[in-house]
PDB file of C-alpha atoms and ligand atoms in Angstrom:
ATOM      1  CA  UNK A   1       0.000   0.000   0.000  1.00 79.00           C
ATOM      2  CA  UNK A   2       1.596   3.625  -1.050  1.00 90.00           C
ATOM      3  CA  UNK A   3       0.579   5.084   2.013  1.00 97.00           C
ATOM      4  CA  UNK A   4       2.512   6.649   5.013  1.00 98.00           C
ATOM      5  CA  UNK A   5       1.353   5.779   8.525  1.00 98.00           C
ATOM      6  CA  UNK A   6       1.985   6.853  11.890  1.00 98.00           C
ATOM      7  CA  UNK A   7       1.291   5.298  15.206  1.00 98.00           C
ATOM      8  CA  UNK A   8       0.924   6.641  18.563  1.00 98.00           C
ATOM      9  CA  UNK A   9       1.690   4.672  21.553  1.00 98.00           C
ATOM     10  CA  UNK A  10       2.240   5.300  25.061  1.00 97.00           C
ATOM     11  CA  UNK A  11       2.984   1.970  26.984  1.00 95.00           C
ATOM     12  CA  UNK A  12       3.910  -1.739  26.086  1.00 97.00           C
ATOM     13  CA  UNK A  13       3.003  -1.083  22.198  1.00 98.00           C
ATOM     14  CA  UNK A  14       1.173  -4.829  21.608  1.00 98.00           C
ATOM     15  CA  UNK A  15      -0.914  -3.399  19.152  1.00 98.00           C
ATOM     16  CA  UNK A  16       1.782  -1.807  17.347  1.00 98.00           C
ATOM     17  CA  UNK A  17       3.474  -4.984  17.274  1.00 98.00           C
ATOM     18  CA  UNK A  18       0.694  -6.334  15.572  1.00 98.00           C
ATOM     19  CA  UNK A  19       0.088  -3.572  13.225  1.00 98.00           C
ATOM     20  CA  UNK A  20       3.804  -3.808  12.431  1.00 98.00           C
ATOM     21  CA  UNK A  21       3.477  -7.678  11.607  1.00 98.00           C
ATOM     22  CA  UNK A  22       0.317  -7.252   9.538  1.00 98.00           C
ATOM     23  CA  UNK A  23       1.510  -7.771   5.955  1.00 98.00           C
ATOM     24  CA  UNK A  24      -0.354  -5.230   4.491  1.00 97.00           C
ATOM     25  CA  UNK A  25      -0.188  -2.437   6.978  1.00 98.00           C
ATOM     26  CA  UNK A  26       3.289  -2.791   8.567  1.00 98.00           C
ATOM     27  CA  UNK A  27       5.831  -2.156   5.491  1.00 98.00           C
ATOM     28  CA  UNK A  28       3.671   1.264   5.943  1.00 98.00           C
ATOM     29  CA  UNK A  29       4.571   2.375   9.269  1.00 98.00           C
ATOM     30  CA  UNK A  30       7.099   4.857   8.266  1.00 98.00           C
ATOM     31  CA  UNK A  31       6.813   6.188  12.262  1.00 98.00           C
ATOM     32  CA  UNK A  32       6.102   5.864  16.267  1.00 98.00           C
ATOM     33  CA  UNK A  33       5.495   8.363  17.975  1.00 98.00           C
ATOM     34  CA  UNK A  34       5.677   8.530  22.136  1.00 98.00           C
ATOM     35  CA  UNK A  35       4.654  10.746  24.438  1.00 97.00           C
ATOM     36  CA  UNK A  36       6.727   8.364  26.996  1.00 97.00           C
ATOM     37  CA  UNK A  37      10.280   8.789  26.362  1.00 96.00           C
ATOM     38  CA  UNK A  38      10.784   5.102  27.661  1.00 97.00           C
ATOM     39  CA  UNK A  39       7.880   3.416  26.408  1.00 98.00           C
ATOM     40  CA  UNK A  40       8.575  -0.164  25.127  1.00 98.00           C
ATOM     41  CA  UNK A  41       6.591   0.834  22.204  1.00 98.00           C
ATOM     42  CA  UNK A  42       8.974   2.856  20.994  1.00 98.00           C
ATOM     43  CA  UNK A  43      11.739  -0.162  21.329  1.00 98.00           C
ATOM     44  CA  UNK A  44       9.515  -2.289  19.082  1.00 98.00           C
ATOM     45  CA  UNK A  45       9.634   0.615  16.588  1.00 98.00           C
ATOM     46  CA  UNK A  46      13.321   0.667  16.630  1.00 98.00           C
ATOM     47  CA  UNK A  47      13.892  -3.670  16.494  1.00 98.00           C
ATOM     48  CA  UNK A  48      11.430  -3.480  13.609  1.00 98.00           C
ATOM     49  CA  UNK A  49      13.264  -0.514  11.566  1.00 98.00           C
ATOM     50  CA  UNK A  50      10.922   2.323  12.137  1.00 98.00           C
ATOM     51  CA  UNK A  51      11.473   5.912  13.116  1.00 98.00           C
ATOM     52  CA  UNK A  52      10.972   6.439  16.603  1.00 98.00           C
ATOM     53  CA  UNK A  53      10.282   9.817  18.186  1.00 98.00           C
ATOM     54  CA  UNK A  54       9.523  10.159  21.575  1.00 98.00           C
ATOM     55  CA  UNK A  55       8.003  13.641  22.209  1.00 97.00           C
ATOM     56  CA  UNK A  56       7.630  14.154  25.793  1.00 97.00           C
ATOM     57  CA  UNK A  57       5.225  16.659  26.979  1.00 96.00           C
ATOM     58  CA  UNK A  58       7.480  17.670  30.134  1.00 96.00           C
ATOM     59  CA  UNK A  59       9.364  19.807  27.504  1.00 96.00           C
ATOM     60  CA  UNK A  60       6.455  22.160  25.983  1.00 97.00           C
ATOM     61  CA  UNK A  61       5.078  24.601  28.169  1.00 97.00           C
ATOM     62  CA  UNK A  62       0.986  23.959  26.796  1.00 96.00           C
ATOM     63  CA  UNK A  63      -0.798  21.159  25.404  1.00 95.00           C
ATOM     64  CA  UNK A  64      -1.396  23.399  22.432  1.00 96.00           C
ATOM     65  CA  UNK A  65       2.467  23.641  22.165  1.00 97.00           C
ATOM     66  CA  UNK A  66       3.377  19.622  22.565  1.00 97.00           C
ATOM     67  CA  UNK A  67       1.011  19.121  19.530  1.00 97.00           C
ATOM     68  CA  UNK A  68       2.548  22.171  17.256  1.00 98.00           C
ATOM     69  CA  UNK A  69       5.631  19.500  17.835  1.00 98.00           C
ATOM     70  CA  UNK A  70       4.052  16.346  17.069  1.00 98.00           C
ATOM     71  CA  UNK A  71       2.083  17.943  14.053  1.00 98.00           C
ATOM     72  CA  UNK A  72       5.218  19.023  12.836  1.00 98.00           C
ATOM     73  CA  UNK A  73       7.448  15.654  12.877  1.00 98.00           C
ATOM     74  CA  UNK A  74       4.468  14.240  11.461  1.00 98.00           C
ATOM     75  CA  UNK A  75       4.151  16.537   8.558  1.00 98.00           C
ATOM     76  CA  UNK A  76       8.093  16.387   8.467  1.00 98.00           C
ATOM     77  CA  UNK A  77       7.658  12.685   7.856  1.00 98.00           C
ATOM     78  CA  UNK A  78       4.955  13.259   5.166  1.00 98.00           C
ATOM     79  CA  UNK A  79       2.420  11.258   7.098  1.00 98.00           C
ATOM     80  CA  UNK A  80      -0.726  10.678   5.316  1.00 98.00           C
ATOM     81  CA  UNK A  81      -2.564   8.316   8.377  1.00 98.00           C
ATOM     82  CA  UNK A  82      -2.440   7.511  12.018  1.00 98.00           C
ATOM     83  CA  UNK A  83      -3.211   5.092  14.162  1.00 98.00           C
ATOM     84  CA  UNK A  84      -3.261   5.762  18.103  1.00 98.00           C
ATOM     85  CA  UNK A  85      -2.478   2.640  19.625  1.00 98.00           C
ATOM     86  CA  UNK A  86      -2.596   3.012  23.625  1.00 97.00           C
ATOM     87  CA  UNK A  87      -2.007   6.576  23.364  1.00 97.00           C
ATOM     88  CA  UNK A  88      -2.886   7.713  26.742  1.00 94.00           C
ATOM     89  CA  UNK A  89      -2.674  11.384  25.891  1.00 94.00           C
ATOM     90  CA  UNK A  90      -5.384  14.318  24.845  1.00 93.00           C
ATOM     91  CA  UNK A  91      -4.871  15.460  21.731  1.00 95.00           C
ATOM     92  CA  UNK A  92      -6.501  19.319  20.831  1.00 96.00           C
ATOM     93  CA  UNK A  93      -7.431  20.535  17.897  1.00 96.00           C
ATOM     94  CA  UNK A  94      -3.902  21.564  16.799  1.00 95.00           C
ATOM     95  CA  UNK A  95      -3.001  18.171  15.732  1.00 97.00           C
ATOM     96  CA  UNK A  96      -6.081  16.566  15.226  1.00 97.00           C
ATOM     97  CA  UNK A  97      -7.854  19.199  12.609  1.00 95.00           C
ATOM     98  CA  UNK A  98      -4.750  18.824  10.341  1.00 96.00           C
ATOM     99  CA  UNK A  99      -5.511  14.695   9.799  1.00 97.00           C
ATOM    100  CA  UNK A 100      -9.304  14.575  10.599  1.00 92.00           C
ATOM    101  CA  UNK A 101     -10.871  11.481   8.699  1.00 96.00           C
ATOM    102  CA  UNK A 102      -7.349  10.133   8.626  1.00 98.00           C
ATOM    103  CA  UNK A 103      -6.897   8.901  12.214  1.00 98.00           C
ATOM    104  CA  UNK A 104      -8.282   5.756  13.841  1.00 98.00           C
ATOM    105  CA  UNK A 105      -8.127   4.680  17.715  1.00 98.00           C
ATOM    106  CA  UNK A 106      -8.411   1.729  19.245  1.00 98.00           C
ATOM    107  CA  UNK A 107     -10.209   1.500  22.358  1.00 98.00           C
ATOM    108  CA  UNK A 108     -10.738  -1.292  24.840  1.00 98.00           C
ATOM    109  CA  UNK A 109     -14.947  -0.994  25.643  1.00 98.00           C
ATOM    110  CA  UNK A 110     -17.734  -1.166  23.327  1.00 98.00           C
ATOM    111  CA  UNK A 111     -18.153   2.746  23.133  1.00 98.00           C
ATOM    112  CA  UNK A 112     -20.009   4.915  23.925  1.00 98.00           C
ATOM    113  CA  UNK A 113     -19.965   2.666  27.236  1.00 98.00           C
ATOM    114  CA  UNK A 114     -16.886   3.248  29.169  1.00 98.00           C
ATOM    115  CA  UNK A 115     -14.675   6.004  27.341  1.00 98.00           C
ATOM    116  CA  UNK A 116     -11.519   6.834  29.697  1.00 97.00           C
ATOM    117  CA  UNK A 117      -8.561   5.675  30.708  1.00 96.00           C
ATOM    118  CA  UNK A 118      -9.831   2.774  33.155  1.00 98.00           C
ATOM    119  CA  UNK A 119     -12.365   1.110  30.386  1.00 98.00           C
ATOM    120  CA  UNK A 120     -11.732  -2.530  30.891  1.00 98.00           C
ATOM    121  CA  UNK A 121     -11.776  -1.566  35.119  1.00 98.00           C
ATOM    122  CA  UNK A 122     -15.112   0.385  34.503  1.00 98.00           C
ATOM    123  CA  UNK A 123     -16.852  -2.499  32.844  1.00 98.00           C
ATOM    124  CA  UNK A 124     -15.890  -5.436  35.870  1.00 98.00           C
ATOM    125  CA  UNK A 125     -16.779  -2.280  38.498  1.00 98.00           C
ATOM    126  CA  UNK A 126     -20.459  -1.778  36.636  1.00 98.00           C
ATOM    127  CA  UNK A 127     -20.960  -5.631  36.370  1.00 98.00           C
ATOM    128  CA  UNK A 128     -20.821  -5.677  32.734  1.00 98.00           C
ATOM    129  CA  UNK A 129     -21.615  -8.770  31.115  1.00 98.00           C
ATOM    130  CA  UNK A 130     -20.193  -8.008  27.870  1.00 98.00           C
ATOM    131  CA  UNK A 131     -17.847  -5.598  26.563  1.00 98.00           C
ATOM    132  CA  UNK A 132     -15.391  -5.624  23.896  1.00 98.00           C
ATOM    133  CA  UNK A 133     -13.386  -3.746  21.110  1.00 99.00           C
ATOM    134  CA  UNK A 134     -14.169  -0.288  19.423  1.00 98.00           C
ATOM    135  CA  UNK A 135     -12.250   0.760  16.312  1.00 98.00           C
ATOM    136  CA  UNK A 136     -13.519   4.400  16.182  1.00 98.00           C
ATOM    137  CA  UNK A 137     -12.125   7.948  14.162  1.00 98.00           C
ATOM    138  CA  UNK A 138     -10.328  10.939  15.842  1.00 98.00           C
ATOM    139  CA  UNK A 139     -12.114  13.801  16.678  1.00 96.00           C
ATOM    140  CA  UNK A 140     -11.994  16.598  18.997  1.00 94.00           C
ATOM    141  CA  UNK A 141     -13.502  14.610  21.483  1.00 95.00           C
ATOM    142  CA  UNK A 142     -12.163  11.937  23.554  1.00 95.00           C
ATOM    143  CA  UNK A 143     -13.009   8.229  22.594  1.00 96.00           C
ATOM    144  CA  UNK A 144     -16.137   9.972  20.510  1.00 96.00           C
ATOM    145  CA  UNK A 145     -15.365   9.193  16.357  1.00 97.00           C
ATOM    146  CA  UNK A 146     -17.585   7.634  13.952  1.00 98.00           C
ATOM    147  CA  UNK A 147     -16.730   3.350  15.024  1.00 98.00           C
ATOM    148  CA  UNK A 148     -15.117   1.818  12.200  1.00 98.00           C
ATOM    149  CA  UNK A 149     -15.447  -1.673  13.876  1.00 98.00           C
ATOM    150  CA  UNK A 150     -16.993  -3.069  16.934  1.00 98.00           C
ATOM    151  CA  UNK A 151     -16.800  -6.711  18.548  1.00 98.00           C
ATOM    152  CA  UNK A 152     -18.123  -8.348  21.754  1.00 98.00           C
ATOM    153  CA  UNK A 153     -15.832  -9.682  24.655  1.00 98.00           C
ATOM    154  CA  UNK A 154     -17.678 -11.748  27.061  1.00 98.00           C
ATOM    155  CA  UNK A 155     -16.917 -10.920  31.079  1.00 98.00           C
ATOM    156  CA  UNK A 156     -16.363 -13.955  32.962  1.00 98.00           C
ATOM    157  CA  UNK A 157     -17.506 -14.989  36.104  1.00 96.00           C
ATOM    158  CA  UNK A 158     -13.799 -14.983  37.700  1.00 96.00           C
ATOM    159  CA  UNK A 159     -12.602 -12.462  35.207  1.00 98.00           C
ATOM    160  CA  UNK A 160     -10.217  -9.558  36.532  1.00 98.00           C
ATOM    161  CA  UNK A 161      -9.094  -6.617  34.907  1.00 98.00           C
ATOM    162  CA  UNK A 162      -5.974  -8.421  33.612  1.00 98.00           C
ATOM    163  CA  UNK A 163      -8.217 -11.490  32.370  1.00 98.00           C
ATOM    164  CA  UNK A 164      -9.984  -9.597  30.925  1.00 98.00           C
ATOM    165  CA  UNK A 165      -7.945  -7.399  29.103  1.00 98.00           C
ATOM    166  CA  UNK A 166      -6.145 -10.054  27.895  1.00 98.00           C
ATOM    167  CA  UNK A 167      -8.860 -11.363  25.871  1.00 98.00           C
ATOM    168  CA  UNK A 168      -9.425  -8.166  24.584  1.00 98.00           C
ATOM    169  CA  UNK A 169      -6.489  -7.710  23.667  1.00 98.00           C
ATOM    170  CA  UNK A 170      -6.601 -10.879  21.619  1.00 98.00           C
ATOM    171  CA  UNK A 171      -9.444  -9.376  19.581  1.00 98.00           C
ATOM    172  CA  UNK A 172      -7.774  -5.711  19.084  1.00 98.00           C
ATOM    173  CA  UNK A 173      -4.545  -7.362  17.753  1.00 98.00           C
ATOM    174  CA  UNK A 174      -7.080  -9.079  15.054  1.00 98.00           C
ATOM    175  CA  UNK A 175      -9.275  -6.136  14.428  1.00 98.00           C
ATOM    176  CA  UNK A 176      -7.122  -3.034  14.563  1.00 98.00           C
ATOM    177  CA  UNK A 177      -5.023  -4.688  11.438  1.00 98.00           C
ATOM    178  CA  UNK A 178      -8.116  -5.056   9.338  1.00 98.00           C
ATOM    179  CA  UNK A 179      -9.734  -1.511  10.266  1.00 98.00           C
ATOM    180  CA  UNK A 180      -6.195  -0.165   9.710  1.00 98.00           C
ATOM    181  CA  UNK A 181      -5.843  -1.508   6.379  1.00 98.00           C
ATOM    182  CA  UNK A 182      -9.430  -0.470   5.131  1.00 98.00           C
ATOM    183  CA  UNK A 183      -8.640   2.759   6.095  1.00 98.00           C
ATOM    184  CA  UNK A 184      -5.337   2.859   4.032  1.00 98.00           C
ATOM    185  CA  UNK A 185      -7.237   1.007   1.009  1.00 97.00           C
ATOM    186  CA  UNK A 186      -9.619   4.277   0.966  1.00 97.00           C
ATOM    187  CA  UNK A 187     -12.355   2.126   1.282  1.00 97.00           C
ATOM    188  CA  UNK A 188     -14.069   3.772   4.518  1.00 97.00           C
ATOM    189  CA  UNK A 189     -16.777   6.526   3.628  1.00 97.00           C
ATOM    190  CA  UNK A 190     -18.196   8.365   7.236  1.00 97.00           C
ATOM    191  CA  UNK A 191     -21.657  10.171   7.095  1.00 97.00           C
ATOM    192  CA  UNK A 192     -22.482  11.593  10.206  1.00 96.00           C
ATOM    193  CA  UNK A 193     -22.083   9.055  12.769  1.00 97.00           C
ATOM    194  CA  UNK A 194     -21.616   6.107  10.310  1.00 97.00           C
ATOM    195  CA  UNK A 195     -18.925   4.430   8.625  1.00 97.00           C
ATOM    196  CA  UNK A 196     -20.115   2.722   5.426  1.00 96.00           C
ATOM    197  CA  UNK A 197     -17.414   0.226   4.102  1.00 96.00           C
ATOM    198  CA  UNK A 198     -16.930   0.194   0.531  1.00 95.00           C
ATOM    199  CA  UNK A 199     -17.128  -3.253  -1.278  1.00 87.00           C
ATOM    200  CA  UNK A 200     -15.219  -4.112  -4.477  1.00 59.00           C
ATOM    201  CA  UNK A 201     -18.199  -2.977  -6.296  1.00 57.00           C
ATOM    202  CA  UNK A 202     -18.178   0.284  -4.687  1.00 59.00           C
ATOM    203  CA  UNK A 203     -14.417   1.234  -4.880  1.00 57.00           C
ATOM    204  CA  UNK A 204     -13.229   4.223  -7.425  1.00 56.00           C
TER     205      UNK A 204
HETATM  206  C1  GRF B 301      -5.028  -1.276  24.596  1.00 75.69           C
HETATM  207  O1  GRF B 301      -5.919  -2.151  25.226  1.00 75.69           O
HETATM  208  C2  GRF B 301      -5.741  -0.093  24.007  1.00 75.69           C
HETATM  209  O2  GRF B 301      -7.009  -0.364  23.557  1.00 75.69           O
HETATM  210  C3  GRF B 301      -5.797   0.818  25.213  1.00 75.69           C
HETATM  211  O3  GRF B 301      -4.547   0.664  25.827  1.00 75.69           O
HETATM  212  C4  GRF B 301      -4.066  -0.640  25.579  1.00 75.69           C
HETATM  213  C5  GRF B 301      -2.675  -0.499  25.010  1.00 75.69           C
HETATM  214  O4  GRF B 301      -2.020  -1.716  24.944  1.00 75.69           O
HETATM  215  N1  GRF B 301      -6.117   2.179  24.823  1.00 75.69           N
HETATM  216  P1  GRF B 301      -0.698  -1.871  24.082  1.00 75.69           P
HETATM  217  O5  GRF B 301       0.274  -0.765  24.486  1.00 75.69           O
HETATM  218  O6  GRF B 301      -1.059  -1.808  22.639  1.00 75.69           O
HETATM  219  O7  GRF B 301      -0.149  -3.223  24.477  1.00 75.69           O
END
C-alpha cells in the first residue's frame, strides 16, 4: 500500500506490534510516535526498523504547544494516516484538525460505554456482562469518532481486569489490522455518525 502511517503509543506497544506484523499495513509504518520517552513501544519501533520519536510533553510549556511538535514531525515525515495505539494522551485541535478522517483509535470498551482511561476496570466495576473492542475515528472529542469496527468480549464470572484485558487484547490485535488496512485502502466513507465500508463494487 503507497501510504505513510503513523502510530501513537504510550505503553507496552502490543498493538503496534501487531500492526507492524500485519503484511499489508506494517511495510507502511514509516513512524512511532511517544509521548513516553521510555515506552517499550517505541523499542519495538526501533527492532522493527521504524522511526521512533519520543516527544515528551514535560518539555512544551501547553498542550497546544506539545502538539505544534508532534504535528510538525508528522508533517516532516509526510504522514498521510495515524493510528493511536494506547495513546494515553489528549490530543486538541492543533493536531487533530490537520488529519481529521485520517486517524483511527483503538479503544478497549464497546463505546459509547466506558470512554476513559480505566475502560476494561469500569466495565468489571459496573458488572458488565459483555464488553469488547471499538475501532472508532479521531475527533476533537475523547473516545467519541464515527466506530469503524466493533466486537463483543464476554466478562467472565472470575474475570479480573488483567483477564480480561487479555482477551481483549486478543481481539484488538485481530481487528485493529483489518480496520487499519481499510482505512489505508480508501475504502471507509463516514456520514455523520456512520462508517459505510466500501465493497469491491463500490471502490473508485
Ligand atoms: C489497549 O488495550 C488499548 O485499547 C488501550 O490501551 C491498551 C494499550 O495496549 N487504549 P498496548 O500498548 O497496545 O499493548
Amino acid at each position: 500500500m503507497d501510504v505513510r502511517i503513523a502510530v501513537l503509543a504510550s505503553g507496552t506497544g502490543s498493538n503496534l506490534q501487531a500492526l507492524l506484523d500485519d503484511p499489508h499495513v506494517g511495510p507502511s509504518i514509516v513512524l512511532v510516535v511517544s509521548n513516553r520517552p521510555k515506552a517499550l513501544a517505541l523499542d519495538r519501533a526501533r527492532a522493527a526498523g521504524v522511526k521512533a520519536v519520543p516527544l515528551d510533553p514535560a518539555h512544551y510549556e501547553s498542550r497546544e504547544a506539545h502538539d505544534r511538535a508532534l504535528r510538525a514531525v508528522l508533517e516532516e515525515e509526510g504522514v498521510e494516516l495515524i493510528l493511536n495505539a494506547g495513546y494515553m494522551r489528549i490530543l486538541t485541535p492543533v493536531v487533530v484538525g490537520a488529519f481529521e478522517g485520517r486517524w483511527l483509535n483503538v479503544h478497549p470498551s464497546l463505546l459509547p460505554a466506558f470512554p476513559g482511561a480505566h475502560p476494561v476496570r469500569d466495565a468489571l466495576e459496573w458488572g458488565a456482562k459483555v464488553t469488547g473492542v471499538t475501532v472508532h475515528f479521531v475527533d476533537e472529542e475523547v473516545d467519541h469518532g464515527p466506530i469503524v469496527v466493533q466486537e463483543c468480549v464476554a466478562v467472565l464470572p472470575g474475570d479480573d481486569e488483567a483477564s480480561l484485558h487479555s482477551r481483549i487484547q486478543e481481539v484488538e490485535h485481530r481487528v485493529y489490522p483489518r480496520a487499519a488496512r481499510l482505512l489505508a485502502e480508501g475504502r471507509l466513507k463516514v456520514e455523520g455518525r456512520r462508517v459505510h465500508v466500501l465493497g469491491e463494487e463500490d471502490r473508485p
